Coordinates of C-alpha atoms in Angstrom, one line a residue:
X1 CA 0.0 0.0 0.0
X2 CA 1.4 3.3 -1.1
X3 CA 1.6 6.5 1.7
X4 CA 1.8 10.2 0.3
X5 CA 4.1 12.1 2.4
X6 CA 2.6 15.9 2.3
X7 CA 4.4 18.8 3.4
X8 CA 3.1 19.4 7.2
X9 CA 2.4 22.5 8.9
X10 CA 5.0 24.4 9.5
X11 CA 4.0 27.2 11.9
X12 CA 2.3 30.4 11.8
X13 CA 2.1 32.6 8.4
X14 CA 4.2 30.0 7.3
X15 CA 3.0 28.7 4.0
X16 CA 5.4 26.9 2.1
X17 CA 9.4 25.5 2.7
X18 CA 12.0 24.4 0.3
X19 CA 13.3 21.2 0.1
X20 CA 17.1 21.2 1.7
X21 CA 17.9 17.5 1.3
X22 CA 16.7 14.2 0.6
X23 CA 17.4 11.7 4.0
X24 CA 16.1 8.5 2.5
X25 CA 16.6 7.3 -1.2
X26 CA 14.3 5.6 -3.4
X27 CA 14.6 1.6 -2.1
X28 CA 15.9 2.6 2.0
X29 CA 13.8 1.5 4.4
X30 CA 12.1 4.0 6.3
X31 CA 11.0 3.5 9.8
X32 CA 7.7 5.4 11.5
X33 CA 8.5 9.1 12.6
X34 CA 12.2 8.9 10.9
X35 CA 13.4 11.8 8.7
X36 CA 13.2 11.1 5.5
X37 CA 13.6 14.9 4.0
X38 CA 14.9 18.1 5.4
X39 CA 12.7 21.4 4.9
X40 CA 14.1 25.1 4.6
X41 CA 11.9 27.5 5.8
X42 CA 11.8 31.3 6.3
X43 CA 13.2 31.0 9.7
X44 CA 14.4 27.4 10.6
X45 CA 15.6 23.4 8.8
X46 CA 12.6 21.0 9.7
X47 CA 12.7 18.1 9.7
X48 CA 9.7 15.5 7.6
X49 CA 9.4 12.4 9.7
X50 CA 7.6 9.8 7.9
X51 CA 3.9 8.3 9.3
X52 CA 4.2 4.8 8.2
X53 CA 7.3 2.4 8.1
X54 CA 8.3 0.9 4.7
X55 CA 10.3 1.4 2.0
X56 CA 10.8 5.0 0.3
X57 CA 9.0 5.5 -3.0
X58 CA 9.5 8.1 -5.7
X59 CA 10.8 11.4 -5.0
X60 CA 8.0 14.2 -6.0
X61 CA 10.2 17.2 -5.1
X62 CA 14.2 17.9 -6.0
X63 CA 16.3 19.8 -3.4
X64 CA 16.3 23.5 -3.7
X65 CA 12.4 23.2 -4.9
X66 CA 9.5 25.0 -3.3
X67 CA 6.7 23.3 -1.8
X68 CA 3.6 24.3 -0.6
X69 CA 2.3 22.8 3.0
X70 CA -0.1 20.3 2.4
X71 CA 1.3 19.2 -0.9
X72 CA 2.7 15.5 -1.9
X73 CA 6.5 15.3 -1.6
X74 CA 7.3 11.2 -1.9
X75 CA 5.8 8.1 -1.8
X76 CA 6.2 5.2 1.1
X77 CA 5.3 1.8 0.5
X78 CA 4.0 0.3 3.3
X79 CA 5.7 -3.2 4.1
X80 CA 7.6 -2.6 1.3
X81 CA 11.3 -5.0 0.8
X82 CA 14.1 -2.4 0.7
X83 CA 16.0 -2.5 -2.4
X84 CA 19.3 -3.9 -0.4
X85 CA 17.3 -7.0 -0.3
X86 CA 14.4 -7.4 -2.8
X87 CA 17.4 -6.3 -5.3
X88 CA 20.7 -8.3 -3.9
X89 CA 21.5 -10.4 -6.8
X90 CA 21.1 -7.8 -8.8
X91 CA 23.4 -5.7 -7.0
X92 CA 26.2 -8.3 -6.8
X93 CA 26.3 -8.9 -10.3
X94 CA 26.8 -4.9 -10.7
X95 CA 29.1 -4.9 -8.2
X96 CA 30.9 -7.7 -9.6
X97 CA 31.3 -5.5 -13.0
X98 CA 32.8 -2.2 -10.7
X99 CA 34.9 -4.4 -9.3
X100 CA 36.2 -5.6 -13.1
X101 CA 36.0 -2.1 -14.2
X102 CA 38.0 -0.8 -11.5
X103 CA 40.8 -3.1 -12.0
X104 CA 40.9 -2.2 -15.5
X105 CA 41.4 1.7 -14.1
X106 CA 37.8 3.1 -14.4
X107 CA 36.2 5.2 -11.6
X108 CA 34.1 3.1 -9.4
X109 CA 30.6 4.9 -9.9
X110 CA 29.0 3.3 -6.8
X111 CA 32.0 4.9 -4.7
X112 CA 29.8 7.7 -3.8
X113 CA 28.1 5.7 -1.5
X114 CA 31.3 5.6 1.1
X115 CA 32.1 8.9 0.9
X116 CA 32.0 10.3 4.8
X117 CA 28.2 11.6 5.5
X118 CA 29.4 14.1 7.6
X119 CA 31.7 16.1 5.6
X120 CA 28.8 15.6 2.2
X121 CA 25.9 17.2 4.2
X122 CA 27.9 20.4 5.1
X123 CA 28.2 21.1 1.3
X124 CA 26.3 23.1 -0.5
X125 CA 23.8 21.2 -2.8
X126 CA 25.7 21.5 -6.4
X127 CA 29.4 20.4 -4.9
X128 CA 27.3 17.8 -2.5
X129 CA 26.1 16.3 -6.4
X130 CA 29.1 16.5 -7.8
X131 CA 31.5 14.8 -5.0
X132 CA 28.7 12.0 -5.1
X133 CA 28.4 11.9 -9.0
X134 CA 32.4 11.3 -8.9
X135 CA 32.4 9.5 -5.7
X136 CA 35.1 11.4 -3.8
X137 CA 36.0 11.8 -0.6
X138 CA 35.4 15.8 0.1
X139 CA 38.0 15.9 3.2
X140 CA 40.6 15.1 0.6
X141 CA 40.1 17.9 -2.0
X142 CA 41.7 21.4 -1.4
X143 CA 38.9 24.3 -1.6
X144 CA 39.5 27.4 -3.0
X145 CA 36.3 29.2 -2.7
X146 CA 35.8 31.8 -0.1
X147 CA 36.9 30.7 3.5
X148 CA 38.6 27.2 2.1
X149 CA 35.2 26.4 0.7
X150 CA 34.9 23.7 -1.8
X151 CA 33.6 24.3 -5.4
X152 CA 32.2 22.5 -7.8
X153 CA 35.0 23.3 -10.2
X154 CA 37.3 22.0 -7.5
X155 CA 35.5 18.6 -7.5
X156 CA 35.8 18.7 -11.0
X157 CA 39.5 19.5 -11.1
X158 CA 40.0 16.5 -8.2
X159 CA 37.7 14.3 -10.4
X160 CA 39.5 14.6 -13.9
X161 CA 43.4 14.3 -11.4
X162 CA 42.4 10.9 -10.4
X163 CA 41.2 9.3 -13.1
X164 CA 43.9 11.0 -15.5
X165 CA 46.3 9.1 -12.5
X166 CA 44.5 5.9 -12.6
X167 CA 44.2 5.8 -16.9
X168 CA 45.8 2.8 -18.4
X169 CA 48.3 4.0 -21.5
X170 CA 45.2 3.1 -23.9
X171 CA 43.1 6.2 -21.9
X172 CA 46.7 8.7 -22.4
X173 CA 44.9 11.2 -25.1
X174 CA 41.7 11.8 -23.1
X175 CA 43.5 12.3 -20.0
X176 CA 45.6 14.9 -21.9
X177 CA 42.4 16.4 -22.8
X178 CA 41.2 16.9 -19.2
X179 CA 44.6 18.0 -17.9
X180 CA 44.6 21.1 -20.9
X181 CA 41.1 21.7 -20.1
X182 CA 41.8 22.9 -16.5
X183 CA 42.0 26.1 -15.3
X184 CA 44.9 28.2 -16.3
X185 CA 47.2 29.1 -13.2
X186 CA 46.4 32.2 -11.7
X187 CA 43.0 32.6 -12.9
X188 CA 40.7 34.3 -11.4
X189 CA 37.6 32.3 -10.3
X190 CA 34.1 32.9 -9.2
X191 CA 31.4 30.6 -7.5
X192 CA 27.6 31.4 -7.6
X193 CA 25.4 29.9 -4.8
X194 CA 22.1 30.0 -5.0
X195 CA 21.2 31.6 -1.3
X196 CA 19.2 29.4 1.0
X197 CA 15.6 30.1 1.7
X198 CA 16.6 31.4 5.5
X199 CA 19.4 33.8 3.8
X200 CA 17.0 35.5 1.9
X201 CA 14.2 35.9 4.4
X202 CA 17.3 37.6 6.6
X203 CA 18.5 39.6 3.9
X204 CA 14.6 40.6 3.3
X205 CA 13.9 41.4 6.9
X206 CA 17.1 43.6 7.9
X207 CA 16.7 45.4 4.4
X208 CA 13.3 45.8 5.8
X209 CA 14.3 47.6 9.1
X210 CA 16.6 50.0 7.2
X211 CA 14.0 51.1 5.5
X212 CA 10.6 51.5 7.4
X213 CA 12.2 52.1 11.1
X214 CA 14.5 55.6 11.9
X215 CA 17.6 53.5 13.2
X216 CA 19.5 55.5 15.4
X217 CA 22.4 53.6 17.5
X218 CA 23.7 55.0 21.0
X219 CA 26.9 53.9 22.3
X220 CA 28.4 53.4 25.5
X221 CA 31.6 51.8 27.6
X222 CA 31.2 49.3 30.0
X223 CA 33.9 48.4 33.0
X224 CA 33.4 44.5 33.3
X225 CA 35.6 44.1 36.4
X226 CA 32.7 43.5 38.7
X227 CA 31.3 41.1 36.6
X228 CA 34.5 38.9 36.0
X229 CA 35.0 38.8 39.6
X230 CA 31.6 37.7 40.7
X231 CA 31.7 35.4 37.8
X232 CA 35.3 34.0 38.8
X233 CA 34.0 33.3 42.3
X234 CA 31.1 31.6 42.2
X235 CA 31.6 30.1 38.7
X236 CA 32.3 26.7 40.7
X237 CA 29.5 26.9 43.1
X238 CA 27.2 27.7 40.2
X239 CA 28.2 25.3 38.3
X240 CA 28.0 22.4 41.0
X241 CA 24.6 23.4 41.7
X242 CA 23.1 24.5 39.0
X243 CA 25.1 21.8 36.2
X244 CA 25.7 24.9 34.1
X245 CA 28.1 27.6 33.8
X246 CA 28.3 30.8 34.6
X247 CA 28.0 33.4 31.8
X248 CA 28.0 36.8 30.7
X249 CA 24.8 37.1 28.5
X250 CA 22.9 35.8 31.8
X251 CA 23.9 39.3 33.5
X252 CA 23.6 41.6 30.3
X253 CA 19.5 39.4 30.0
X254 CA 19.0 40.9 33.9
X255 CA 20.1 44.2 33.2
X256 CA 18.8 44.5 30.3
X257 CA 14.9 43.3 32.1
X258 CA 15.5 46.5 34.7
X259 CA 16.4 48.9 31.9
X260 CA 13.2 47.5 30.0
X261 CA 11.1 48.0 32.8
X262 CA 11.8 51.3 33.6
X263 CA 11.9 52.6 29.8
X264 CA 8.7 50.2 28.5
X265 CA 9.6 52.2 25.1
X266 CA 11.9 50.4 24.5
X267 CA 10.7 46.8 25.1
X268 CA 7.4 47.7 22.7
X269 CA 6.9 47.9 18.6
X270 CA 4.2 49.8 16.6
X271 CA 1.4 48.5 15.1
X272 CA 0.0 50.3 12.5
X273 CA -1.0 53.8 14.4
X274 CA -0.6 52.4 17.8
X275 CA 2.2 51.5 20.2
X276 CA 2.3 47.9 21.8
X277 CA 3.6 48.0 25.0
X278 CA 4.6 44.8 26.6
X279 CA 4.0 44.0 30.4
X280 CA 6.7 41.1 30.0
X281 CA 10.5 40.4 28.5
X282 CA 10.6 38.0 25.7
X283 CA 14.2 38.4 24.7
X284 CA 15.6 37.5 21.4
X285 CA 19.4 35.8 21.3
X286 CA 21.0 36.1 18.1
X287 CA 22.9 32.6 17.7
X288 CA 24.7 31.7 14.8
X289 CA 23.6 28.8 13.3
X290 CA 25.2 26.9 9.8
X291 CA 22.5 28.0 7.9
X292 CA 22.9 32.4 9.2
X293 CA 21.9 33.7 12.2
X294 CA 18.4 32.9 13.9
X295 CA 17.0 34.9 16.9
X296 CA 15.4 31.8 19.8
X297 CA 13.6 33.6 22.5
X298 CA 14.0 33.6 26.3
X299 CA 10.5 33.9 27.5
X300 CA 9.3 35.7 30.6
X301 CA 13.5 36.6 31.3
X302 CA 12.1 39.4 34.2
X303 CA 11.0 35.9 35.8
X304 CA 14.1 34.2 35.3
X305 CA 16.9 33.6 37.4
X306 CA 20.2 33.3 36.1
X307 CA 20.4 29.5 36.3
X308 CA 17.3 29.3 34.0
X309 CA 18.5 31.8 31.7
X310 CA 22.2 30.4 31.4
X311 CA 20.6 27.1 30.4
X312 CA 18.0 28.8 27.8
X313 CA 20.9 30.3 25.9
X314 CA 23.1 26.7 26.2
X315 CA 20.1 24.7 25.1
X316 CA 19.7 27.6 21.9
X317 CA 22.8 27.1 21.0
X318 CA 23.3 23.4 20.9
X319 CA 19.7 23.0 19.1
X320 CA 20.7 26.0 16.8
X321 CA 24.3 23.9 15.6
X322 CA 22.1 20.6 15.1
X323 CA 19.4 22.5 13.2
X324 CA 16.4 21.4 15.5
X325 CA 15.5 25.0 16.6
X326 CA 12.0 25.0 15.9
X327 CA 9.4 28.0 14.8
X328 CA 7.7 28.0 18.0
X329 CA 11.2 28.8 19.9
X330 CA 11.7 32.4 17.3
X331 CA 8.3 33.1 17.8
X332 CA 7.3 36.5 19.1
X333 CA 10.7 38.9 21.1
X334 CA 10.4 41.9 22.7
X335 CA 13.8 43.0 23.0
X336 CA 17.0 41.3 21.3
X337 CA 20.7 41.2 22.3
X338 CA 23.2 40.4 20.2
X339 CA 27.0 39.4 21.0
X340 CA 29.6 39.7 18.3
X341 CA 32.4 40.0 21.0
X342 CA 32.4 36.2 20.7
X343 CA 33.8 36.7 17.3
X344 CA 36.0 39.2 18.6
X345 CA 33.7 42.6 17.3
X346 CA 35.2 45.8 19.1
X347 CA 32.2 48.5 18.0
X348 CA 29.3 47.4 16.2
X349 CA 25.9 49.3 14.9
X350 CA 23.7 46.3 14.8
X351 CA 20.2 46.0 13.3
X352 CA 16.9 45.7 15.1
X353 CA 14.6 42.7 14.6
X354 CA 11.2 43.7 13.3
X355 CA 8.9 44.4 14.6
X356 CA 10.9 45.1 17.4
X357 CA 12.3 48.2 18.3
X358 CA 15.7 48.1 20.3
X359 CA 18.3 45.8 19.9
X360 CA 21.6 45.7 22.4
X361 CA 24.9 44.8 21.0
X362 CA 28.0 43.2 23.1
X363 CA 31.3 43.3 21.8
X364 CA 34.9 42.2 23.0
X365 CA 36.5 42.7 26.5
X366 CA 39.9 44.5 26.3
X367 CA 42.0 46.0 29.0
X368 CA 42.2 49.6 28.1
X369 CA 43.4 52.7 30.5
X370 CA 40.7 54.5 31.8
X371 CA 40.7 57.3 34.5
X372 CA 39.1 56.3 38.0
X373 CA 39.5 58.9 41.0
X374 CA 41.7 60.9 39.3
X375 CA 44.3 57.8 38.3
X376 CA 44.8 56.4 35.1
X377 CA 44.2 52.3 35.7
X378 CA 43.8 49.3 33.4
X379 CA 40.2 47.9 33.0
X380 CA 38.6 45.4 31.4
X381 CA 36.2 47.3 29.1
X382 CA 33.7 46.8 26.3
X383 CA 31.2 48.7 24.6
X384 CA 28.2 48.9 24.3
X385 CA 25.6 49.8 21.4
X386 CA 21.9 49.8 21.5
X387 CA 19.9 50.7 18.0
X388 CA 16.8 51.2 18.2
X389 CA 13.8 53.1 15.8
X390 CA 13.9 57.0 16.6
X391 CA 10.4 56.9 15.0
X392 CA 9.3 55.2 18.6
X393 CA 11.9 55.7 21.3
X394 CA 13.2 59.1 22.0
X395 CA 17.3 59.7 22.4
X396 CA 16.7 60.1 25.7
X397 CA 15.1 57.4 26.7
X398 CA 17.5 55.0 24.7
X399 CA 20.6 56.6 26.6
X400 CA 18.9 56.2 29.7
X401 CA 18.0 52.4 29.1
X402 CA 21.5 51.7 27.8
X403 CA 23.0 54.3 30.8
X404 CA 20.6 51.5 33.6
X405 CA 22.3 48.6 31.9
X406 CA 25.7 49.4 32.2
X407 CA 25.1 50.6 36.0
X408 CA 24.1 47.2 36.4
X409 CA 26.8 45.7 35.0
X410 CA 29.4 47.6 36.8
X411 CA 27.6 47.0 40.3
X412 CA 25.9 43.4 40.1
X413 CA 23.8 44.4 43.7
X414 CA 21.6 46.7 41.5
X415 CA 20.3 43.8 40.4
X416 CA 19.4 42.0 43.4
X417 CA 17.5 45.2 45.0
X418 CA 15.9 46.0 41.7
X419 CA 18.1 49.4 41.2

């Protein structure tokens, strides 16, 4: 019996994905709620687990197609044989003839099959096709796109050097022809990638903010010593306790829920002709994730205690790396911080998240001199930037919300008394 797999629901306003890559092949067995297709959408990678166990069918959709939800994407046939067994003499013999071919110095085509899953999924979909068209190992190949990427001309290149290596004398002329054909040394080479459905919605949204919000950004300095000691003596004790370590964003999310509460400007978005003003903290942490940057939410922070907040972000960021974020964790946001000091940012002017209105930015810690009581001493400083849309929240009530947050941060108490 055959089972249409339909694209399911995949959260609010969310109408259709884009298919990111095939799990299953025509012929595996598929067992019930496995993934058997991975789905790009505007915000997150989900995941289509299948209803039925069987054997997968025929593909509907190719990877980097759009779907609709609700539409048919493969078949399943129930109780189905898997091909590895319903097919096994059949494979043998072929087999058999690789195995003939590549003694006599042909590529394998079947080799494709062992190269390492890992490093093939990371790929972009036209070099993942390619290294499994040529069956090479990617881990082997030098890239040469930007940041060591590999390209599909560089799986080309790596494809034509082994099998001009492995040609018997009879195959000399055409492995001339592939060694002239490459590129000429020092030319200059491009790659185009088609952006993923999740790049573009970014792209869309932050072009977006530019131009229907007034951003203004407000910067200010921030003397970390009080911090890095509190941190540096309890880390252990926290730790023990509470099976989770003791981190900075945990103290900027607290100081940022007292600043929020005393200017509710900036913790609210407009609406059409009104202002929405938000009696709670739902704050957005930008996490980089393999796909860009996606914004999980920390609900109800004001209510949080450090413990809970610390293992929020952990959680975030371990789900964001495995892609198994899902729509109902980027839902909603009042308030966003973002920290490119982890990539080593000094001064940033960072973009708010619509329909939001304020968005704090953290950057590196640095000894720098400073003057305290008259004396020149060395501090551990960073600064601090908050943008935030002029159209809602007035210069001085951004510089006061950014002024209660660094207070905060340079004497921890304030936060225990609610200063």
């Amino acid at each position: 019996m055959s089972k249409e797999i339909t694209v399911p629901t995949l959260g609010e306003s969310v109408t259709e994905g884009t298919i990111g890559e095939w799990l299953k092949k025509p012929g595996d067995a598929v067992a019930v709620d496995e993934p058997i297709a991975s789905l790009e959408t505007d915000k997150v990678a989900v995941e289509v687990p299948s209803p039925v166990a069987g054997v997968m069918g025929e593909l509907k959709a190719e990877v980097g197609e759009t779907v609709e939800v609700g539409a048919v994407i493969a078949i399943i046939e129930e109780g189905g044989t898997p091909a590895a067994k319903g097919e096994e003499a059949g494979r043998a013999k072929e087999e058999r003839e690789e195995g003939k071919q590549e003694r006599a110095g042909d590529t394998p085509k079947t080799q494709a099959k062992d190269a390492p899953s890992d490093a093939v999924k990371a790929l972009n979909p036209a070099v993942r096709r390619a290294v499994l068209e040529h069956g090479l190992d990617p881990s082997t190949i030098k890239g040469t796109g930007r940041d060591g990427r590999l390209t599909k001309e560089d799986v080309e290149a790596a494809a034509k050097a082994k099998k001009s290596g492995s040609d018997t004398v009879a195959d000399a002329a055409p492995a001339q022809a592939a060694t002239s054909s490459a590129p000429a040394s020092g030319e200059r080479k491009e790659e185009r990638v088609k952006m993923t459905r999740m790049r573009q919605t970014i792209a869309k949204r932050l072009k977006g903010a530019q131009d229907n919000a007034a951003l203004l950004t407000t910067f200010n300095d921030c003397d970390m010593s009080a911090v890095i000691e509190a941190r540096e003596k309890y880390k252990d004790l926290f730790a023990k306790k509470h099976d989770i370590k003791l981190g900075f964003m945990g103290f900027f999310a607290k100081a940022a829920c007292l600043a929020l509460k005393d200017v509710p400007a900036a913790n609210a978005y407009i609406e059409g002709d009104e202002i929405v003003y938000h009696e709670y903290v739902d704050i957005s942490v930008a996490v980089s994730a393999p796909n860009g940057l996606v914004v999980p939410v920390i609900r109800d922070a004001q209510d949080k205690g450090f413990a809970r907040i610390e293992k929020d972000i952990a959680d975030f960021g371990k789900r964001a790396r495995d892609g198994t974020l899902t729509m109902d964790d980027m839902k909603g946001g009042t308030f966003t911080i973002s920290n490119g000091g982890v990539f080593g940012s000094l001064m940033s002017t960072p973009i708010i998240n619509p329909p939001q209105s304020a968005v704090l930015g953290l950057h590196r810690i640095e000894d720098r001199p400073v003057v305290v009581n008259g004396e020149i001493v060395i501090r551990p400083m960073m600064y601090l930037a908050l943008s935030y849309d002029h159209r809602l929240i007035d210069g001085r009530e951004a510089v006061t919300a950014l002024k209660i947050i660094k207070e905060a941060i340079e004497d921890p108490t304030r936060m225990l008394i609610d200063l």
